[in-house]
mmCIF file of C-alpha atoms in Angstrom:
data_model
loop_
_atom_site.group_PDB
_atom_site.id
_atom_site.type_symbol
_atom_site.label_atom_id
_atom_site.label_comp_id
_atom_site.label_asym_id
_atom_site.label_seq_id
_atom_site.Cartn_x
_atom_site.Cartn_y
_atom_site.Cartn_z
ATOM 1 C CA MET A 3 58.934 86.777 52.351
ATOM 2 C CA THR A 4 56.184 87.936 49.997
ATOM 3 C CA LEU A 5 55.876 91.348 48.441
ATOM 4 C CA GLN A 6 53.161 92.682 50.734
ATOM 5 C CA ASP A 7 55.343 91.905 53.771
ATOM 6 C CA LEU A 8 57.790 94.530 52.563
ATOM 7 C CA PRO A 9 56.539 97.807 54.013
ATOM 8 C CA GLN A 10 56.860 100.980 51.964
ATOM 9 C CA SER A 11 59.756 103.157 53.085
ATOM 10 C CA SER A 12 57.286 105.871 54.116
ATOM 11 C CA THR A 13 55.512 103.342 56.369
ATOM 12 C CA VAL A 14 58.870 102.317 57.850
ATOM 13 C CA ARG A 15 59.665 105.969 58.540
ATOM 14 C CA SER A 16 56.320 106.669 60.194
ATOM 15 C CA ARG A 17 56.616 103.544 62.435
ATOM 16 C CA LEU A 18 60.175 104.480 63.391
ATOM 17 C CA ALA A 19 58.940 107.981 64.236
ATOM 18 C CA ALA A 20 56.013 106.631 66.287
ATOM 19 C CA GLY A 21 58.370 104.408 68.300
ATOM 20 C CA LEU A 22 60.738 107.316 68.826
ATOM 21 C CA ARG A 23 57.909 109.646 69.954
ATOM 22 C CA ASP A 24 56.257 107.165 72.334
ATOM 23 C CA ILE A 25 59.545 106.241 74.042
ATOM 24 C CA LEU A 26 60.173 109.889 75.092
ATOM 25 C CA PRO A 27 58.762 109.748 78.650
ATOM 26 C CA LEU A 28 60.712 106.532 79.281
ATOM 27 C CA ALA A 29 63.816 108.063 77.712
ATOM 28 C CA VAL A 30 63.711 110.847 80.330
ATOM 29 C CA GLY A 31 63.952 108.176 83.027
ATOM 30 C CA VAL A 32 66.746 106.426 81.122
ATOM 31 C CA GLY A 33 68.599 109.757 80.841
ATOM 32 C CA VAL A 34 68.530 110.246 84.608
ATOM 33 C CA TYR A 35 69.880 106.729 85.116
ATOM 34 C CA GLY A 36 72.475 107.384 82.438
ATOM 35 C CA LEU A 37 73.788 110.333 84.434
ATOM 36 C CA ALA A 38 73.923 108.152 87.549
ATOM 37 C CA PHE A 39 75.798 105.434 85.656
ATOM 38 C CA GLY A 40 78.241 108.066 84.372
ATOM 39 C CA LEU A 41 79.014 108.961 88.016
ATOM 40 C CA LEU A 42 79.852 105.341 88.702
ATOM 41 C CA ALA A 43 81.959 105.122 85.543
ATOM 42 C CA ALA A 44 83.945 108.140 86.708
ATOM 43 C CA GLN A 45 84.588 106.350 90.026
ATOM 44 C CA ALA A 46 85.885 103.382 88.017
ATOM 45 C CA ARG A 47 88.215 105.837 86.224
ATOM 46 C CA MET A 48 86.546 105.152 82.894
ATOM 47 C CA SER A 49 87.086 107.761 80.181
ATOM 48 C CA GLY A 50 84.273 109.384 78.200
ATOM 49 C CA LEU A 51 85.269 107.220 75.226
ATOM 50 C CA GLN A 52 85.099 103.985 77.235
ATOM 51 C CA THR A 53 81.743 104.992 78.720
ATOM 52 C CA GLY A 54 80.320 105.806 75.273
ATOM 53 C CA VAL A 55 81.620 102.606 73.667
ATOM 54 C CA MET A 56 80.222 100.541 76.555
ATOM 55 C CA GLY A 57 76.779 102.169 76.278
ATOM 56 C CA THR A 58 76.675 101.550 72.530
ATOM 57 C CA ILE A 59 77.866 97.960 72.328
ATOM 58 C CA VAL A 60 76.548 96.576 75.640
ATOM 59 C CA PHE A 61 73.346 98.690 75.757
ATOM 60 C CA ALA A 62 71.892 97.053 78.863
ATOM 61 C CA GLY A 63 71.728 99.615 81.661
ATOM 62 C CA SER A 64 71.197 97.526 84.768
ATOM 63 C CA SER A 65 73.945 95.047 83.842
ATOM 64 C CA GLN A 66 76.386 97.886 83.113
ATOM 65 C CA ILE A 67 75.625 99.347 86.549
ATOM 66 C CA ILE A 68 76.178 96.024 88.341
ATOM 67 C CA ALA A 69 79.347 95.197 86.381
ATOM 68 C CA VAL A 70 81.022 98.588 86.884
ATOM 69 C CA GLU A 71 79.935 98.656 90.535
ATOM 70 C CA ARG A 72 81.743 95.303 90.965
ATOM 71 C CA LEU A 73 84.805 96.776 89.247
ATOM 72 C CA VAL A 74 84.790 99.750 91.644
ATOM 73 C CA ALA A 75 84.410 97.311 94.556
ATOM 74 C CA GLY A 76 87.667 95.662 93.489
ATOM 75 C CA ALA A 77 86.362 92.503 91.834
ATOM 76 C CA GLY A 78 88.261 91.540 88.695
ATOM 77 C CA ALA A 79 86.957 91.957 85.145
ATOM 78 C CA GLY A 80 85.846 88.303 85.078
ATOM 79 C CA ALA A 81 83.688 88.514 88.214
ATOM 80 C CA ALA A 82 82.239 91.850 87.067
ATOM 81 C CA LEU A 83 81.395 90.336 83.685
ATOM 82 C CA LEU A 84 79.613 87.362 85.294
ATOM 83 C CA ALA A 85 77.498 89.634 87.512
ATOM 84 C CA GLY A 86 76.444 91.728 84.514
ATOM 85 C CA LEU A 87 75.761 88.670 82.401
ATOM 86 C CA ALA A 88 73.544 87.096 85.076
ATOM 87 C CA LEU A 89 71.377 90.194 85.111
ATOM 88 C CA ASN A 90 70.997 89.974 81.331
ATOM 89 C CA LEU A 91 69.620 86.455 81.235
ATOM 90 C CA ARG A 92 66.112 87.915 81.224
ATOM 91 C CA LEU A 93 66.927 89.379 77.778
ATOM 92 C CA LEU A 94 66.795 85.781 76.539
ATOM 93 C CA LEU A 95 63.084 85.696 77.361
ATOM 94 C CA ILE A 96 62.550 89.134 75.814
ATOM 95 C CA THR A 97 64.056 88.293 72.425
ATOM 96 C CA ALA A 98 62.415 84.837 72.467
ATOM 97 C CA SER A 99 59.023 86.541 72.726
ATOM 98 C CA LEU A 100 59.889 88.726 69.700
ATOM 99 C CA ARG A 101 59.657 85.673 67.433
ATOM 100 C CA ASP A 102 56.822 87.016 65.264
ATOM 101 C CA GLU A 103 58.491 90.435 64.846
ATOM 102 C CA PHE A 104 61.672 88.844 63.475
ATOM 103 C CA ALA A 105 59.989 86.186 61.305
ATOM 104 C CA GLY A 106 60.996 86.473 57.637
ATOM 105 C CA ARG A 107 63.319 89.464 58.144
ATOM 106 C CA PRO A 108 66.803 89.655 56.613
ATOM 107 C CA TRP A 109 69.672 88.786 58.966
ATOM 108 C CA TRP A 110 70.882 92.386 59.414
ATOM 109 C CA GLN A 111 67.444 93.467 60.613
ATOM 110 C CA VAL A 112 67.354 90.565 63.085
ATOM 111 C CA LEU A 113 70.822 91.450 64.429
ATOM 112 C CA LEU A 114 69.863 95.136 64.723
ATOM 113 C CA GLY A 115 66.528 94.277 66.366
ATOM 114 C CA VAL A 116 67.970 91.925 69.005
ATOM 115 C CA HIS A 117 70.677 94.425 69.950
ATOM 116 C CA LEU A 118 68.146 97.253 70.343
ATOM 117 C CA ALA A 119 65.680 95.151 72.374
ATOM 118 C CA THR A 120 65.482 96.420 75.972
ATOM 119 C CA ASP A 121 62.869 96.183 78.728
ATOM 120 C CA GLU A 122 61.529 99.638 77.891
ATOM 121 C CA ASN A 123 60.896 99.575 74.131
ATOM 122 C CA TRP A 124 59.897 95.891 74.178
ATOM 123 C CA ALA A 125 57.306 96.447 76.917
ATOM 124 C CA LEU A 126 56.070 99.625 75.216
ATOM 125 C CA MET A 127 55.585 97.769 71.928
ATOM 126 C CA HIS A 128 53.491 95.086 73.615
ATOM 127 C CA ALA A 129 51.448 97.692 75.501
ATOM 128 C CA MET A 130 50.809 99.660 72.314
ATOM 129 C CA ARG A 131 49.668 96.552 70.480
ATOM 130 C CA ALA A 132 47.443 95.424 73.360
ATOM 131 C CA ARG A 133 45.644 98.759 73.026
ATOM 132 C CA GLY A 134 45.009 98.103 69.343
ATOM 133 C CA GLY A 135 47.852 100.240 68.031
ATOM 134 C CA CYS A 136 49.987 99.213 65.079
ATOM 135 C CA ALA A 137 53.347 98.454 66.657
ATOM 136 C CA GLY A 138 55.867 95.925 65.401
ATOM 137 C CA TYR A 139 59.500 95.621 64.352
ATOM 138 C CA TRP A 140 60.100 99.218 63.213
ATOM 139 C CA TYR A 141 58.257 100.634 66.234
ATOM 140 C CA LEU A 142 60.612 98.586 68.450
ATOM 141 C CA VAL A 143 63.668 99.759 66.487
ATOM 142 C CA GLY A 144 62.547 103.422 66.588
ATOM 143 C CA GLY A 145 62.198 103.251 70.381
ATOM 144 C CA GLY A 146 65.543 101.427 70.646
ATOM 145 C CA LEU A 147 67.372 104.049 68.586
ATOM 146 C CA GLY A 148 65.951 106.810 70.795
ATOM 147 C CA LEU A 149 67.029 104.923 73.922
ATOM 148 C CA VAL A 150 70.561 104.188 72.691
ATOM 149 C CA ALA A 151 71.076 107.875 71.817
ATOM 150 C CA VAL A 152 69.822 109.083 75.212
ATOM 151 C CA TRP A 153 71.744 106.354 77.075
ATOM 152 C CA VAL A 154 75.081 107.099 75.398
ATOM 153 C CA LEU A 155 74.734 110.898 75.686
ATOM 154 C CA SER A 156 73.662 110.819 79.336
ATOM 155 C CA THR A 157 76.268 108.263 80.467
ATOM 156 C CA VAL A 158 79.092 110.166 78.759
ATOM 157 C CA ALA A 159 77.786 113.446 80.231
ATOM 158 C CA GLY A 160 77.621 111.842 83.693
ATOM 159 C CA ALA A 161 81.186 110.519 83.426
ATOM 160 C CA THR A 162 82.476 113.863 82.169
ATOM 161 C CA PHE A 163 80.638 116.192 84.578
ATOM 162 C CA ALA A 164 80.562 113.837 87.569
ATOM 163 C CA ALA A 165 80.908 116.628 90.132
ATOM 164 C CA VAL A 166 77.554 118.312 89.397
ATOM 165 C CA VAL A 167 75.222 115.321 88.797
ATOM 166 C CA PRO A 168 72.342 114.908 91.338
ATOM 167 C CA GLU A 169 71.293 111.544 92.793
ATOM 168 C CA PRO A 170 68.199 110.068 91.028
ATOM 169 C CA LYS A 171 66.585 109.378 94.407
ATOM 170 C CA SER A 172 66.621 113.041 95.413
ATOM 171 C CA LEU A 173 64.342 113.769 92.422
ATOM 172 C CA GLY A 174 62.026 110.790 92.968
ATOM 173 C CA MET A 175 63.366 109.420 89.677
ATOM 174 C CA ASP A 176 64.244 106.072 91.257
ATOM 175 C CA PHE A 177 60.491 105.414 91.055
ATOM 176 C CA ALA A 178 60.183 106.398 87.353
ATOM 177 C CA PHE A 179 60.493 102.858 85.965
ATOM 178 C CA THR A 180 58.231 101.255 88.566
ATOM 179 C CA ALA A 181 55.510 103.747 87.568
ATOM 180 C CA ALA A 182 56.203 103.216 83.849
ATOM 181 C CA PHE A 183 55.924 99.442 84.138
ATOM 182 C CA ILE A 184 52.671 99.797 86.104
ATOM 183 C CA ALA A 185 51.238 101.832 83.190
ATOM 184 C CA ILE A 186 52.455 99.212 80.716
ATOM 185 C CA LEU A 187 50.886 96.402 82.789
ATOM 186 C CA ARG A 188 47.558 98.231 82.685
ATOM 187 C CA SER A 189 47.727 98.149 78.884
ATOM 188 C CA LEU A 190 48.717 94.473 78.795
ATOM 189 C CA TRP A 191 45.792 93.342 80.967
ATOM 190 C CA SER A 192 43.359 91.769 78.530
ATOM 191 C CA GLY A 193 40.840 89.968 80.720
ATOM 192 C CA SER A 194 40.195 87.362 83.380
ATOM 193 C CA ALA A 195 42.166 84.632 81.543
ATOM 194 C CA MET A 196 45.290 86.398 82.768
ATOM 195 C CA LEU A 197 44.240 86.353 86.421
ATOM 196 C CA LEU A 198 45.810 82.987 87.309
ATOM 197 C CA PRO A 199 49.107 83.427 85.383
ATOM 198 C CA TRP A 200 49.588 86.920 86.832
ATOM 199 C CA ALA A 201 48.691 85.813 90.365
ATOM 200 C CA GLY A 202 51.169 82.951 89.920
ATOM 201 C CA SER A 203 53.963 85.320 88.886
ATOM 202 C CA ILE A 204 53.371 87.597 91.887
ATOM 203 C CA LEU A 205 53.237 84.656 94.291
ATOM 204 C CA ILE A 206 56.445 83.098 92.929
ATOM 205 C CA VAL A 207 58.366 86.385 93.200
ATOM 206 C CA LEU A 208 57.057 87.029 96.736
ATOM 207 C CA LEU A 209 57.861 83.508 97.942
ATOM 208 C CA ALA A 210 61.259 83.312 96.231
ATOM 209 C CA GLY A 211 62.199 86.787 97.434
ATOM 210 C CA ARG A 212 61.034 86.128 100.993
ATOM 211 C CA PHE A 213 62.092 82.546 101.631
ATOM 212 C CA THR A 214 65.046 81.797 99.350
ATOM 213 C CA PRO A 215 68.478 83.402 99.029
ATOM 214 C CA LEU A 216 68.013 83.548 95.246
ATOM 215 C CA ASP A 217 69.610 86.343 93.283
ATOM 216 C CA PRO A 218 67.044 88.911 91.957
ATOM 217 C CA THR A 219 67.744 87.829 88.376
ATOM 218 C CA TRP A 220 66.660 84.252 89.043
ATOM 219 C CA THR A 221 63.644 85.435 91.013
ATOM 220 C CA LEU A 222 62.475 87.483 88.005
ATOM 221 C CA ILE A 223 63.078 84.653 85.535
ATOM 222 C CA LEU A 224 61.248 82.173 87.793
ATOM 223 C CA GLY A 225 58.299 84.569 88.152
ATOM 224 C CA GLY A 226 58.072 85.220 84.416
ATOM 225 C CA LEU A 227 58.435 81.577 83.405
ATOM 226 C CA GLY A 228 56.084 80.384 86.158
ATOM 227 C CA GLY A 229 53.273 82.677 85.034
ATOM 228 C CA ALA A 230 53.849 81.777 81.372
ATOM 229 C CA ALA A 231 53.772 78.065 82.261
ATOM 230 C CA ILE A 232 50.412 78.483 84.015
ATOM 231 C CA ALA A 233 49.059 80.274 80.916
ATOM 232 C CA GLY A 234 50.386 77.479 78.705
ATOM 233 C CA VAL A 235 48.954 74.629 80.769
ATOM 234 C CA MET A 236 45.541 76.240 81.335
ATOM 235 C CA GLY A 237 44.933 75.968 77.602
ATOM 236 C CA ASN A 238 41.705 77.700 76.575
ATOM 237 C CA ASP A 239 42.310 79.101 73.124
ATOM 238 C CA MET B 156 92.820 100.392 81.855
ATOM 239 C CA THR B 157 93.058 97.053 80.054
ATOM 240 C CA GLU B 158 90.822 95.526 82.714
ATOM 241 C CA THR B 159 88.118 98.064 81.831
ATOM 242 C CA TRP B 160 88.352 97.305 78.103
ATOM 243 C CA THR B 161 88.244 93.560 78.849
ATOM 244 C CA LEU B 162 85.021 94.093 80.797
ATOM 245 C CA ILE B 163 83.471 96.312 78.103
ATOM 246 C CA LEU B 164 84.227 93.962 75.199
ATOM 247 C CA GLY B 165 83.463 90.804 77.189
ATOM 248 C CA LEU B 166 80.135 92.073 78.505
ATOM 249 C CA ALA B 167 79.162 93.334 75.035
ATOM 250 C CA ALA B 168 79.883 89.954 73.437
ATOM 251 C CA ALA B 169 78.107 88.027 76.212
ATOM 252 C CA THR B 170 75.053 90.312 76.145
ATOM 253 C CA PHE B 171 74.726 90.086 72.374
ATOM 254 C CA ALA B 172 75.044 86.290 72.568
ATOM 255 C CA VAL B 173 72.193 86.181 75.107
ATOM 256 C CA ARG B 174 69.974 88.403 72.941
ATOM 257 C CA LEU B 175 70.656 86.349 69.809
ATOM 258 C CA SER B 176 70.137 83.009 71.624
ATOM 259 C CA GLY B 177 66.702 84.135 72.773
ATOM 260 C CA CYS B 178 65.779 84.904 69.188
ATOM 261 C CA LEU B 179 66.995 81.466 68.000
ATOM 262 C CA LEU B 180 65.206 79.775 70.918
ATOM 263 C CA GLY B 181 61.927 81.536 70.084
ATOM 264 C CA ARG B 182 62.116 80.278 66.485
ATOM 265 C CA ARG B 183 62.326 76.670 67.619
ATOM 266 C CA LEU B 184 59.203 76.784 69.780
ATOM 267 C CA PRO B 185 55.978 75.494 68.163
ATOM 268 C CA ASP B 186 53.323 77.864 66.768
ATOM 269 C CA HIS B 187 50.328 76.356 68.565
ATOM 270 C CA GLY B 188 49.428 74.752 71.850
ATOM 271 C CA PRO B 189 50.866 75.230 75.335
ATOM 272 C CA TRP B 190 54.282 76.584 74.230
ATOM 273 C CA ALA B 191 52.719 79.286 72.046
ATOM 274 C CA ARG B 192 50.261 80.286 74.803
ATOM 275 C CA GLY B 193 53.090 80.462 77.313
ATOM 276 C CA LEU B 194 55.244 82.579 74.999
ATOM 277 C CA GLN B 195 52.322 84.942 74.450
ATOM 278 C CA ALA B 196 51.742 85.355 78.187
ATOM 279 C CA LEU B 197 55.465 85.778 78.900
ATOM 280 C CA PRO B 198 55.814 89.591 78.459
ATOM 281 C CA GLY B 199 53.078 90.452 80.974
ATOM 282 C CA CYS B 200 54.296 87.873 83.499
ATOM 283 C CA LEU B 201 57.903 89.065 83.242
ATOM 284 C CA ILE B 202 57.001 92.758 83.631
ATOM 285 C CA LEU B 203 54.688 91.926 86.537
ATOM 286 C CA SER B 204 57.510 89.978 88.217
ATOM 287 C CA LEU B 205 59.772 93.001 87.813
ATOM 288 C CA VAL B 206 57.188 95.380 89.343
ATOM 289 C CA THR B 207 56.541 92.949 92.222
ATOM 290 C CA TYR B 208 60.278 92.713 92.869
ATOM 291 C CA LEU B 209 60.803 96.492 92.721
ATOM 292 C CA LEU B 210 57.928 97.092 95.172
ATOM 293 C CA MET B 211 59.247 94.367 97.492
ATOM 294 C CA GLN B 212 62.596 96.181 97.606
ATOM 295 C CA GLY B 213 60.804 99.348 98.721
ATOM 296 C CA GLY B 214 58.722 99.986 101.839
ATOM 297 C CA PRO B 215 55.307 101.527 102.661
ATOM 298 C CA GLN B 216 56.308 104.785 100.904
ATOM 299 C CA GLU B 217 56.943 102.992 97.622
ATOM 300 C CA TRP B 218 53.768 100.905 98.042
ATOM 301 C CA ALA B 219 51.668 104.054 98.480
ATOM 302 C CA ALA B 220 53.293 105.674 95.434
ATOM 303 C CA GLY B 221 52.694 102.422 93.533
ATOM 304 C CA ALA B 222 48.995 102.618 94.468
ATOM 305 C CA ALA B 223 48.904 106.223 93.217
ATOM 306 C CA ALA B 224 50.524 105.176 89.924
ATOM 307 C CA LEU B 225 48.088 102.271 89.556
ATOM 308 C CA THR B 226 45.139 104.607 90.136
ATOM 309 C CA ALA B 227 46.487 106.980 87.468
ATOM 310 C CA ALA B 228 47.019 104.041 85.085
ATOM 311 C CA LEU B 229 43.450 102.791 85.610
ATOM 312 C CA LEU B 230 41.941 106.263 85.148
ATOM 313 C CA THR B 231 44.052 107.594 82.285
ATOM 314 C CA ARG B 232 45.680 104.554 80.566
ATOM 315 C CA SER B 233 48.464 107.017 79.773
ATOM 316 C CA LEU B 234 52.159 106.245 80.212
ATOM 317 C CA PRO B 235 53.428 109.830 80.754
ATOM 318 C CA LEU B 236 50.593 110.693 83.182
ATOM 319 C CA THR B 237 51.145 107.479 85.168
ATOM 320 C CA MET B 238 54.875 108.187 85.417
ATOM 321 C CA ALA B 239 54.181 111.788 86.478
ATOM 322 C CA ALA B 240 51.670 110.650 89.132
ATOM 323 C CA GLY B 241 54.071 108.033 90.531
ATOM 324 C CA ILE B 242 57.054 110.396 90.689
ATOM 325 C CA ALA B 243 54.966 113.232 92.189
ATOM 326 C CA ALA B 244 53.514 110.837 94.784
ATOM 327 C CA ILE B 245 56.903 109.460 95.892
ATOM 328 C CA CYS B 246 58.331 113.009 96.173
ATOM 329 C CA LEU B 247 55.365 114.235 98.266
ATOM 330 C CA ILE B 248 55.373 111.152 100.505
ATOM 331 C CA ARG B 249 59.135 111.348 101.118
ATOM 332 C CA ALA B 250 58.909 115.075 101.843
ATOM 333 C CA TYR B 251 55.951 114.967 104.264
ATOM 334 C CA PHE B 252 55.823 111.531 105.929
#
């Protein structure tokens, strides 16, 4: 690592703040899902402490939902763990694609960065950069810190005040992330070279979802890898 | 009680291992050529797969709201406005159709 790679602490602060600010609309959606997860945690007889610890050290919403739902359904801890883990395999692709952000960083920053990497702040970082914005490691971490705070607070609140929490669907909030990812896709579109890889991804997901009994996790991974493979093989750089 | 703690600690360890493995895997891939191009295209393809899957799970109501969100995204290129348009559209459609 050379000297100019070390950002000034004021630059670090401003990037952290930018990540934190830009994640806000997504954090509202995460908060609503946090409340819903808290409801589920209460059904699993989890305490506020357990819910908060889980949100902090697992920090992967959809896998927490699946795993605790399995627990409520009477599956053992092992089966619940496997279901949650399967859903998290896509995180492997997410942190793999963060290679350039982690290059040359000290080990504690890498460990912090991988733990805070989620669909939301990772996608937002790529979208921001595709639009010409300056978004890298600290932008990702700023968004991640905002998300972890909102996730822990909302899940603990949901578990504690389970009786008065509304269903996300009744507020249309079940659609919040679909809309957010559509906006992020718009920012990631960078020209006709992406037409074939993107069409490939859509086709793979449609075919796998329609004609195979594959679990959603594998469908997503197949779609993502399939599109990336097309982009790799086409080779026009 | 102990079953819950087993799940929490086990899932935390497994999830962190997955996140760290991805990082180590990314480091081993070459900088140029097909692998690098694939890795660069991966975010968009993965997010698109997720959106396709989410819309497949829904029905005509979700597809119409998705079209509204896409229109907002194309016109405004703004994340908050696109989210607002999508959520407003799904609420209106569910209330009136």
